[in-house]
CSV table of C-alpha atoms in Angstrom, one decimal:
chain,number,residue,atom,x,y,z
V,10,MET,CA,1.2,-21.2,-19.6
V,11,SER,CA,2.3,-20.3,-23.1
V,12,THR,CA,0.2,-19.1,-26.0
V,13,ASP,CA,1.3,-18.7,-29.6
V,14,SER,CA,-1.3,-17.4,-32.0
V,15,SER,CA,1.1,-15.8,-34.4
V,16,SER,CA,4.1,-17.4,-36.0
V,17,ASN,CA,5.9,-14.1,-36.2
V,18,ALA,CA,5.6,-13.3,-32.5
V,19,ARG,CA,7.1,-14.9,-29.5
V,20,SER,CA,5.0,-17.1,-27.3
V,21,LEU,CA,3.3,-15.3,-24.5
V,22,GLN,CA,3.8,-16.4,-20.9
V,23,ILE,CA,0.3,-16.1,-19.4
V,24,ALA,CA,0.3,-16.4,-15.6
V,25,GLU,CA,-2.2,-18.3,-13.6
V,26,VAL,CA,-3.7,-15.7,-11.3
V,27,GLU,CA,-5.9,-15.1,-8.3
V,28,ARG,CA,-8.6,-12.5,-8.6
V,29,ILE,CA,-10.1,-10.4,-5.8
V,30,SER,CA,-13.4,-8.6,-6.1
V,31,ILE,CA,-13.8,-4.9,-5.3
V,32,LEU,CA,-16.8,-2.8,-6.0
V,33,GLY,CA,-18.5,-5.6,-7.9
V,34,SER,CA,-15.6,-6.3,-10.3
V,35,GLU,CA,-12.7,-8.8,-10.0
V,36,SER,CA,-10.3,-6.1,-10.8
V,37,ILE,CA,-7.4,-7.0,-8.4
V,38,VAL,CA,-5.2,-9.6,-10.0
V,39,CYS,CA,-2.4,-11.4,-8.0
V,40,GLY,CA,0.2,-13.7,-9.4
V,41,PHE,CA,3.8,-14.0,-10.5
V,42,HIS,CA,5.5,-12.7,-13.7
V,43,LEU,CA,2.5,-10.8,-15.0
V,44,VAL,CA,3.8,-8.6,-17.8
V,45,ASP,CA,2.3,-10.6,-20.7
V,46,TYR,CA,-0.9,-11.2,-18.7
V,47,ILE,CA,-1.2,-7.5,-18.0
V,48,TRP,CA,-1.1,-6.3,-21.6
V,49,THR,CA,-3.2,-9.2,-22.8
V,50,ASP,CA,-5.9,-8.4,-20.3
V,51,ILE,CA,-5.8,-4.7,-21.0
V,52,PHE,CA,-6.1,-5.2,-24.8
V,53,THR,CA,-8.8,-7.9,-24.5
V,54,ASN,CA,-11.0,-6.7,-21.6
V,55,LEU,CA,-10.6,-3.0,-21.2
V,56,ALA,CA,-11.9,-0.3,-23.6
V,57,ALA,CA,-9.6,0.3,-26.6
V,58,ALA,CA,-7.2,3.3,-26.3
V,59,SER,CA,-5.4,5.2,-29.0
V,60,THR,CA,-2.5,5.9,-26.5
V,61,TYR,CA,-1.2,4.1,-23.5
V,62,VAL,CA,0.9,6.1,-21.1
V,63,LEU,CA,3.2,4.3,-18.7
V,64,ILE,CA,4.6,6.4,-15.9
V,65,THR,CA,7.3,5.2,-13.6
V,66,ASP,CA,10.4,6.4,-11.8
V,67,THR,CA,14.1,6.2,-12.8
V,68,ASN,CA,14.8,3.2,-10.5
V,69,LEU,CA,12.0,1.1,-11.8
V,70,ALA,CA,12.5,2.2,-15.4
V,71,ALA,CA,16.0,0.6,-15.3
V,72,LEU,CA,14.5,-2.7,-14.2
V,73,TYR,CA,11.2,-2.9,-16.1
V,74,ALA,CA,10.7,-0.3,-18.8
V,75,ASP,CA,12.1,-2.4,-21.6
V,76,LYS,CA,10.3,-5.5,-20.4
V,77,TYR,CA,6.9,-3.6,-20.5
V,78,LYS,CA,7.7,-2.2,-23.9
V,79,GLU,CA,8.5,-5.6,-25.3
V,80,GLY,CA,5.5,-7.1,-23.6
V,81,PHE,CA,3.3,-4.4,-25.1
V,82,THR,CA,4.4,-5.3,-28.6
V,83,ALA,CA,4.2,-9.0,-28.2
V,84,ALA,CA,0.8,-9.0,-26.6
V,85,TRP,CA,-0.6,-6.7,-29.3
V,86,ALA,CA,0.7,-9.0,-32.0
V,87,HIS,CA,-1.2,-11.9,-30.4
V,88,VAL,CA,-4.4,-10.1,-29.6
V,89,ARG,CA,-4.7,-7.9,-32.7
V,90,PRO,CA,-2.6,-9.6,-35.4
V,91,GLY,CA,-2.3,-7.5,-38.5
V,92,VAL,CA,-3.7,-4.4,-36.8
V,93,ALA,CA,-1.5,-1.3,-36.4
V,94,ALA,CA,-0.5,-1.0,-32.7
V,95,PRO,CA,-1.6,2.1,-30.7
V,96,ARG,CA,1.1,4.4,-29.1
V,97,LEU,CA,2.9,3.5,-26.0
V,98,LEU,CA,4.5,6.6,-24.3
V,99,VAL,CA,6.8,6.3,-21.3
V,100,ARG,CA,7.4,9.1,-18.8
V,101,VAL,CA,10.1,8.6,-16.1
V,102,LEU,CA,10.1,10.7,-12.9
V,103,PRO,CA,12.6,11.2,-10.2
V,104,PRO,CA,12.0,8.7,-7.3
V,105,GLY,CA,10.8,9.7,-3.9
V,106,GLU,CA,8.1,11.6,-2.1
V,107,THR,CA,9.2,15.0,-3.5
V,108,SER,CA,7.7,13.9,-6.9
V,109,LYS,CA,4.3,13.7,-5.4
V,110,SER,CA,3.6,17.4,-5.8
V,111,ARG,CA,1.3,19.7,-7.7
V,112,ALA,CA,4.2,20.9,-9.7
V,113,THR,CA,5.0,17.3,-11.0
V,114,LYS,CA,1.4,16.7,-11.7
V,115,SER,CA,1.2,19.8,-13.9
V,116,GLU,CA,4.4,18.8,-15.7
V,117,ILE,CA,2.9,15.4,-16.6
V,118,GLU,CA,-0.3,16.9,-17.8
V,119,ASP,CA,1.5,19.5,-19.9
V,120,TRP,CA,3.6,16.7,-21.4
V,121,MET,CA,0.5,14.5,-22.2
V,122,LEU,CA,-1.1,17.5,-23.9
V,123,ALA,CA,2.0,18.2,-25.9
V,124,GLN,CA,1.9,14.5,-26.9
V,125,LYS,CA,-1.6,15.0,-28.1
V,126,CYS,CA,-3.1,12.5,-25.7
V,127,THR,CA,-6.9,12.5,-25.9
V,128,ARG,CA,-9.8,11.1,-23.8
V,129,ASP,CA,-9.2,7.6,-25.2
V,130,THR,CA,-5.9,7.4,-23.4
V,131,LEU,CA,-5.2,4.8,-20.7
V,132,VAL,CA,-2.6,5.6,-18.1
V,133,MET,CA,-0.5,3.0,-16.2
V,134,ALA,CA,1.1,3.7,-12.9
V,135,LEU,CA,4.1,1.4,-12.5
V,136,GLY,CA,5.6,2.0,-9.1
V,137,GLY,CA,5.1,2.3,-5.4
V,138,GLY,CA,2.7,4.5,-3.5
V,139,VAL,CA,4.2,7.8,-4.7
V,140,ILE,CA,3.7,6.9,-8.4
V,141,GLY,CA,0.3,5.3,-7.8
V,142,ASP,CA,-1.1,8.3,-5.9
V,143,LEU,CA,0.3,10.9,-8.3
V,144,VAL,CA,-0.6,9.1,-11.6
V,145,GLY,CA,-4.0,8.2,-10.3
V,146,PHE,CA,-4.7,11.9,-9.6
V,147,VAL,CA,-3.4,12.8,-13.1
V,148,ALA,CA,-5.8,10.2,-14.6
V,149,ALA,CA,-8.7,11.6,-12.4
V,150,THR,CA,-8.4,15.1,-13.8
V,151,PHE,CA,-6.8,14.8,-17.3
V,152,MET,CA,-9.6,15.5,-19.8
V,153,ARG,CA,-12.0,15.3,-16.8
V,154,GLY,CA,-11.0,11.7,-16.2
V,155,VAL,CA,-9.3,8.9,-18.2
V,156,PRO,CA,-9.0,5.2,-17.3
V,157,PHE,CA,-5.9,4.0,-15.5
V,158,VAL,CA,-4.4,0.8,-14.1
V,159,GLN,CA,-2.2,0.3,-11.1
V,160,VAL,CA,0.9,-1.9,-11.2
V,161,PRO,CA,2.2,-1.6,-7.6
V,162,THR,CA,5.9,-2.6,-7.2
V,163,SER,CA,6.3,-2.3,-3.5
V,164,LEU,CA,4.7,-4.4,-0.7
V,165,LEU,CA,3.3,-1.2,0.8
V,166,ALA,CA,1.6,-0.2,-2.4
V,167,MET,CA,0.2,-3.7,-3.0
V,168,VAL,CA,-1.5,-4.0,0.3
V,169,ASP,CA,-2.5,-0.4,0.9
V,170,SER,CA,-2.2,2.6,-1.5
V,171,SER,CA,-3.1,0.9,-4.8
V,172,ILE,CA,-6.5,-0.4,-3.5
V,173,GLY,CA,-9.4,1.9,-3.1
V,174,GLY,CA,-9.1,4.7,-5.6
V,175,LYS,CA,-7.5,7.3,-3.3
V,176,THR,CA,-5.3,9.6,-5.4
V,177,ALA,CA,-3.5,12.7,-4.2
V,178,VAL,CA,-0.5,14.9,-4.0
V,179,ASP,CA,1.3,16.4,-0.9
V,180,THR,CA,1.2,20.0,0.0
V,181,PRO,CA,3.3,22.0,2.6
V,182,ALA,CA,0.4,21.6,5.0
V,183,GLY,CA,0.5,17.8,4.9
V,184,LYS,CA,0.3,14.6,3.0
V,185,ASN,CA,-2.5,13.7,0.6
V,186,LEU,CA,-4.5,16.9,1.2
V,187,VAL,CA,-5.3,17.6,-2.4
V,188,GLY,CA,-6.6,14.7,-4.4
V,189,SER,CA,-9.6,12.7,-5.7
V,190,PHE,CA,-11.3,9.3,-5.5
V,191,TRP,CA,-10.6,7.6,-8.9
V,192,GLN,CA,-10.9,3.9,-9.2
V,193,PRO,CA,-8.3,2.0,-11.3
V,194,LYS,CA,-9.7,-0.4,-13.9
V,195,ARG,CA,-7.2,-3.0,-12.8
V,196,ILE,CA,-4.7,-3.5,-10.0
V,197,PHE,CA,-2.0,-5.9,-11.1
V,198,MET,CA,0.0,-7.3,-8.2
V,199,ASP,CA,3.1,-9.0,-9.6
V,200,MET,CA,4.7,-10.8,-6.6
V,201,ALA,CA,7.9,-11.5,-8.6
V,202,VAL,CA,9.0,-7.9,-8.4
V,203,LEU,CA,9.2,-8.1,-4.6
V,204,SER,CA,12.4,-10.0,-4.6
V,205,THR,CA,14.2,-6.8,-5.6
V,206,LEU,CA,12.9,-5.0,-2.5
V,207,PRO,CA,15.5,-3.8,0.1
V,208,PRO,CA,14.8,-5.3,3.6
V,209,ARG,CA,13.7,-1.9,4.9
V,210,GLU,CA,11.0,-1.6,2.2
V,211,PHE,CA,9.8,-5.1,3.2
V,212,SER,CA,9.4,-3.8,6.7
V,213,ASN,CA,7.7,-0.7,5.4
V,214,GLY,CA,5.0,-2.8,3.8
V,215,MET,CA,4.6,-5.2,6.6
V,216,ALA,CA,3.4,-2.4,8.9
V,217,GLU,CA,0.2,-2.2,6.8
V,218,VAL,CA,-0.2,-6.0,6.7
V,219,VAL,CA,0.1,-6.2,10.5
V,220,LYS,CA,-2.3,-3.2,10.9
V,221,THR,CA,-4.9,-4.9,8.7
V,222,ALA,CA,-4.8,-8.2,10.7
V,223,ALA,CA,-4.9,-6.3,14.0
V,224,ILE,CA,-8.2,-4.6,13.1
V,225,TRP,CA,-9.9,-7.5,11.2
V,226,THR,CA,-8.7,-11.1,11.6
V,227,ALA,CA,-7.2,-12.7,14.7
V,228,GLU,CA,-6.2,-15.8,12.7
V,229,GLU,CA,-4.2,-13.8,10.2
V,230,PHE,CA,-2.5,-11.9,13.1
V,231,ASP,CA,-1.5,-15.2,14.6
V,232,VAL,CA,0.0,-16.2,11.3
V,233,LEU,CA,2.0,-13.0,11.1
V,234,GLU,CA,3.0,-13.2,14.7
V,235,ALA,CA,4.3,-16.8,14.4
V,236,GLY,CA,5.7,-16.6,10.9
V,237,ALA,CA,7.9,-13.5,10.6
V,238,GLU,CA,11.0,-15.3,9.4
V,239,ASP,CA,9.1,-17.4,6.9
V,240,ILE,CA,7.3,-14.4,5.5
V,241,ARG,CA,10.5,-12.4,5.3
V,242,ALA,CA,12.1,-15.2,3.3
V,243,ALA,CA,9.0,-15.5,1.1
V,244,VAL,CA,9.2,-11.8,0.2
V,245,LEU,CA,12.9,-11.4,-0.1
V,246,GLU,CA,14.0,-14.8,-1.4
V,247,GLY,CA,10.9,-16.6,-2.6
V,248,GLN,CA,11.1,-15.6,-6.2
V,249,LYS,CA,14.7,-16.6,-6.9
V,250,ASP,CA,14.3,-20.3,-7.5
V,251,GLY,CA,14.0,-19.8,-11.3
V,252,ASP,CA,13.4,-17.2,-14.0
V,253,MET,CA,9.7,-17.9,-14.2
V,254,ALA,CA,9.0,-19.8,-11.0
V,255,GLY,CA,5.5,-19.2,-9.8
V,256,LEU,CA,4.0,-18.4,-13.2
V,257,THR,CA,1.7,-21.4,-12.8
V,258,ILE,CA,0.2,-22.8,-9.7
V,259,ALA,CA,2.2,-26.0,-10.2
V,260,SER,CA,5.5,-24.2,-10.4
V,261,ARG,CA,4.9,-22.2,-7.2
V,262,SER,CA,7.2,-22.9,-4.2
V,263,GLU,CA,5.9,-23.1,-0.7
V,264,ALA,CA,7.4,-19.7,0.0
V,265,GLN,CA,5.6,-18.2,-3.0
V,266,SER,CA,2.3,-19.7,-1.8
V,267,LEU,CA,2.8,-18.2,1.6
V,268,LEU,CA,3.6,-14.8,0.1
V,269,LEU,CA,0.5,-14.9,-2.1
V,270,ARG,CA,-1.6,-15.8,1.0
V,271,VAL,CA,-0.3,-13.0,3.1
V,272,ILE,CA,-0.7,-10.3,0.4
V,273,SER,CA,-4.1,-11.5,-0.9
V,274,ALA,CA,-5.5,-11.8,2.7
V,275,SER,CA,-4.6,-8.2,3.4
V,276,ALA,CA,-5.8,-7.1,0.0
V,277,ARG,CA,-9.2,-8.9,0.5
V,278,VAL,CA,-9.8,-7.0,3.7
V,279,LYS,CA,-9.2,-3.7,2.1
V,280,ALA,CA,-11.2,-4.6,-0.9
V,281,TYR,CA,-14.2,-5.7,1.3
V,282,VAL,CA,-14.0,-2.4,3.3
V,283,VAL,CA,-13.8,-0.2,0.2
V,284,THR,CA,-16.7,-2.0,-1.4
V,285,HIS,CA,-18.9,-1.3,1.6
V,286,ASP,CA,-17.6,2.3,2.1
V,287,GLU,CA,-15.9,3.6,-1.0
V,288,ARG,CA,-15.8,7.3,0.2
V,289,GLU,CA,-14.8,6.7,3.8
V,290,SER,CA,-18.0,7.7,5.5
V,291,GLY,CA,-17.6,5.0,8.2
V,292,MET,CA,-16.2,1.5,7.9
V,293,ARG,CA,-13.3,2.5,5.6
V,294,GLY,CA,-12.0,4.7,8.4
V,295,LEU,CA,-11.0,1.4,10.2
V,296,LEU,CA,-8.1,1.1,7.7
V,297,ASN,CA,-6.6,4.2,9.3
V,298,PHE,CA,-5.6,2.4,12.5
V,299,GLY,CA,-2.2,3.8,13.4
V,300,HIS,CA,-2.5,6.5,10.8
V,301,THR,CA,-3.7,9.5,12.8
V,302,ILE,CA,-0.7,9.6,15.1
V,303,GLY,CA,1.5,7.9,12.4
V,304,HIS,CA,0.8,10.6,9.8
V,305,ALA,CA,1.6,13.3,12.4
V,306,ILE,CA,4.9,11.7,13.0
V,307,GLU,CA,5.5,11.3,9.3
V,308,ALA,CA,4.7,15.0,8.7
V,309,VAL,CA,7.6,15.9,11.0
V,310,LEU,CA,10.2,13.2,10.2
V,311,SER,CA,9.6,12.4,6.5
V,312,PRO,CA,11.4,11.5,4.3
V,313,GLN,CA,14.0,10.1,6.6
V,314,VAL,CA,11.4,7.9,8.3
V,315,LEU,CA,9.2,5.9,6.0
V,316,HIS,CA,5.4,5.7,6.1
V,317,GLY,CA,5.2,2.2,7.4
V,318,GLU,CA,7.7,3.0,10.2
V,319,CYS,CA,5.6,5.9,11.3
V,320,VAL,CA,2.4,3.8,11.1
V,321,ALA,CA,4.0,1.1,13.2
V,322,VAL,CA,4.6,3.6,16.0
V,323,GLY,CA,1.1,5.0,15.5
V,324,CYS,CA,-0.4,1.6,15.9
V,325,VAL,CA,1.3,1.0,19.2
V,326,LEU,CA,0.4,4.4,20.5
V,327,GLU,CA,-3.2,4.2,19.4
V,328,ALA,CA,-3.4,0.7,20.9
V,329,GLU,CA,-2.2,2.3,24.1
V,330,VAL,CA,-5.0,4.8,23.9
V,331,ALA,CA,-7.4,1.9,23.7
V,332,ARG,CA,-5.8,0.3,26.7
V,333,ARG,CA,-6.1,3.5,28.8
V,334,MET,CA,-9.8,3.7,27.8
V,335,GLY,CA,-10.2,0.2,29.3
V,336,HIS,CA,-10.9,-1.6,26.0
V,337,LEU,CA,-7.7,-3.4,25.3
V,338,GLY,CA,-5.6,-5.6,27.5
V,339,ASP,CA,-1.9,-5.2,28.4
V,340,VAL,CA,-1.0,-8.5,26.7
V,341,SER,CA,-2.6,-7.4,23.4
V,342,VAL,CA,-0.7,-4.2,23.3
V,343,ALA,CA,2.6,-6.1,24.0
V,344,ARG,CA,1.8,-8.7,21.3
V,345,LEU,CA,1.2,-6.0,18.8
V,346,ALA,CA,4.4,-4.2,19.6
V,347,ARG,CA,6.4,-7.5,19.5
V,348,CYS,CA,4.9,-8.5,16.2
V,349,LEU,CA,5.8,-5.2,14.6
V,350,ARG,CA,9.4,-5.4,16.0
V,351,ALA,CA,9.6,-8.9,14.5
V,352,TYR,CA,9.4,-7.3,11.1
V,353,GLY,CA,12.1,-4.7,11.8
V,354,LEU,CA,9.7,-1.9,12.7
V,355,PRO,CA,10.0,0.8,15.4
V,356,THR,CA,7.4,0.8,18.1
V,357,ALA,CA,8.0,4.1,19.9
V,358,MET,CA,8.8,7.7,19.0
V,359,ASP,CA,12.2,7.4,20.6
V,360,ASP,CA,12.9,3.9,19.2
V,361,ALA,CA,16.5,3.3,18.3
V,362,ILE,CA,15.5,2.7,14.7
V,363,ILE,CA,14.1,6.2,14.5
V,364,ARG,CA,16.9,7.8,16.5
V,365,GLY,CA,19.4,6.2,14.1
V,366,LEU,CA,17.5,7.6,11.1
V,367,VAL,CA,17.1,11.2,12.2
V,368,GLY,CA,19.4,11.9,15.1
V,369,GLU,CA,18.8,13.5,18.5
V,370,GLU,CA,18.2,17.1,17.2
V,371,ARG,CA,15.6,16.1,14.7
V,372,LEU,CA,13.9,13.7,17.2
V,373,ARG,CA,13.3,16.7,19.5
V,374,GLU,CA,11.1,18.2,16.8
V,375,LEU,CA,8.4,15.6,17.8
V,376,ARG,CA,7.0,18.0,20.3
V,377,PRO,CA,3.5,16.9,21.5
V,378,GLN,CA,1.7,20.1,20.6
V,379,ARG,CA,3.2,20.0,17.1
V,380,LEU,CA,1.9,16.5,16.6
V,381,MET,CA,-1.6,17.6,17.9
V,382,ASP,CA,-1.5,20.6,15.5
V,383,VAL,CA,-0.8,18.2,12.5
V,384,MET,CA,-3.6,15.9,13.6
V,385,SER,CA,-6.0,18.8,13.7
V,386,VAL,CA,-5.9,19.0,9.9
V,387,ASP,CA,-5.9,15.3,9.4
V,388,LYS,CA,-8.6,14.1,6.9
V,389,LYS,CA,-10.0,11.8,9.6
V,390,THR,CA,-10.7,14.8,12.0
V,391,VAL,CA,-14.3,16.0,11.9
V,392,GLY,CA,-14.3,19.7,12.8
V,393,SER,CA,-12.1,19.9,15.9
V,394,GLN,CA,-12.9,16.3,16.9
V,395,LYS,CA,-10.1,13.9,16.6
V,396,ARG,CA,-10.9,10.2,15.8
V,397,LEU,CA,-8.9,7.1,16.3
V,398,VAL,CA,-9.6,3.4,15.5
V,399,VAL,CA,-9.9,1.8,18.9
V,400,LEU,CA,-9.1,-1.9,19.3
V,401,LYS,CA,-11.3,-4.1,21.5
V,402,ARG,CA,-9.0,-7.1,21.0
V,403,LEU,CA,-6.5,-8.2,18.3
V,404,GLY,CA,-8.6,-8.8,15.3
V,405,GLU,CA,-11.6,-6.7,16.4
V,406,THR,CA,-12.4,-3.0,16.8
V,407,LEU,CA,-14.6,-1.3,19.3
V,408,GLU,CA,-16.8,0.2,16.5
V,409,MET,CA,-16.9,-0.4,12.8
V,410,LYS,CA,-15.6,3.1,12.3
V,411,PRO,CA,-13.1,5.5,14.1
V,412,THR,CA,-14.1,6.6,17.6
V,413,ASN,CA,-14.2,10.1,18.9
V,414,ILE,CA,-11.3,10.6,21.4
V,415,ASP,CA,-10.6,13.5,23.7
V,416,ASP,CA,-7.6,15.6,22.9
V,417,SER,CA,-6.4,15.2,26.5
V,418,LEU,CA,-6.0,11.5,26.2
V,419,ILE,CA,-4.2,11.6,22.9
V,420,LEU,CA,-1.9,14.4,24.2
V,421,GLU,CA,-1.1,12.3,27.3
V,422,VAL,CA,-0.1,9.3,25.2
V,423,VAL,CA,2.1,11.2,22.7
V,424,SER,CA,3.6,13.3,25.5
V,425,GLU,CA,4.9,10.2,27.1
V,426,GLY,CA,6.0,8.7,23.8
V,427,VAL,CA,4.9,5.4,25.2
V,428,ARG,CA,7.3,2.5,24.7
V,429,VAL,CA,5.7,-0.9,25.1
V,430,ASN,CA,8.1,-3.8,26.0
V,431,ALA,CA,7.1,-7.4,25.6
V,432,VAL,CA,8.1,-9.1,28.8
V,433,ALA,CA,9.6,-12.6,28.8
V,434,ASP,CA,6.4,-14.5,29.7
V,435,VAL,CA,4.2,-12.8,27.1
V,436,THR,CA,5.6,-15.0,24.4
V,437,GLN,CA,4.5,-18.1,26.2
V,438,GLN,CA,1.1,-16.6,26.9
V,439,ALA,CA,0.7,-15.7,23.3
V,440,VAL,CA,1.6,-19.2,22.1
V,441,THR,CA,0.0,-21.5,24.6
V,442,VAL,CA,-2.7,-19.9,26.6
V,443,VAL,CA,-4.0,-16.9,24.8
V,444,PRO,CA,-7.7,-16.6,25.7
V,445,PRO,CA,-10.1,-15.5,22.9
V,446,GLY,CA,-10.1,-11.8,22.5
V,447,SER,CA,-6.9,-11.1,24.3
C-alpha cells in the first residue's frame, strides 16, 4: 500500500507483512519488497539513533545499497518531516567466509570509532550468514552493545542464522568459536530478494528447511518431500511476475504464497525453540541436527563445500546413527536422503556433488579420526562427551535435546561414509502407505 504524508517526498510502498513472535516480541517480519517498510518501522518503533550503520558485501551493495539509501531518505521525510535526518553510513566488505574473522571485526570497529559512532548507533546487517554473524558480533561488543537489525538476503540466513541471536567469527580452530548471544531488534525477511539467488544457494538454504521439518513437523516434511519442484520455482522464479508483485496480500501469486509458507514455517519453529531455550541449554540443541558431523565436514572442505551441503550429509549420517541405535526405520532414513537429493544436495561424504567440488585428493582429507578431532571441540560437545540429535521418526526426536552418543558408533558411521540409496519402492511407500511415525 502507498502512503504520502509529504508533498515533497515520493509515496512510500508499505508492504503487508506476516509477523512471527520470538522472545515475547513480534520482531520477525516476513513479506515482499520491504525497503520502505523497514526504514519506516525502524524510525517509528525502535529507539532513535544519531547514526545508522549499514554493513553489507560488495555483491549485495551493487544490488541494494542505493535502494536502501534512497529508502532511508524517503522514509525519514515521511516519519519526521522537517526534522534533520540522522547519519547513514555504509560499510562494504569483501564477500565470503574469509570476512568472518577477528581481523575484519576489528577493522569495522576501528572504522566506526573513526566515524565517531556512539552508543546511540543502530547497526544493520544486510547480507547472508557471514554478514549477519559478523555484524551481530560487532554490535554485541561495540560500546558494550548497540542495537542491530538483521536483513538476511539468502534463504539459509532467513531460516537459520538470522534467528536466535547467535553472533560469532571463525578462528583457525573452527567455525563460530568466538562470539556472543546478542538478539536483533528486528529480523526483516524480504522474500523478493531471493529471486536473485543462484540455484546452488537455494539448495544451500533448503538443507536447513528440510532439517527443521525432520526434527519437528511431519506435515511440513511431507510438503517438502512432495513439492520440491514447486518450491524451487517459488524461490527462483516466484518474484519475477512484476516489479512490486507480492507487496500486498492481494497481489501475491500462488508461488509467492508457497514461498512465504515454507520460510515462515521454518522460522516459526526456530523462533519457538529459541524462545524456550535462548542460550542453548537443552531444546535449542535440537536445531543442530546434522550439524555435529556436518560442521566437522565443513571444517575440512570449506569454502568449496557450502554449509548447507555439509549439513545435508550430516543429517543423513546422524539419521544413520539413530537407525543403528534402533530408533529410526530404514524407510525414514531413505526418505530423508531422497528429500535432500530432490533439492540438489549431497547425501554422502563421497557424493558426486562433493567429489566434483573438491576433487579426489581433497576428498581424502575427510579422514575419520580428523572428523572426530574436529567434533571434540564442537560447541555441542560437553567435556569429552559428543552429542547428536537422534530422530525417533521424521518429525520427532528421541529427546527434546541432543543425546549422548558413544564415540565408537559415530566413528563407525563416519568411517563407512554411509551412502543411503532410496530404492524404487520407497517412493510408493512414502506416498501411499506410510504408517504414522515411519
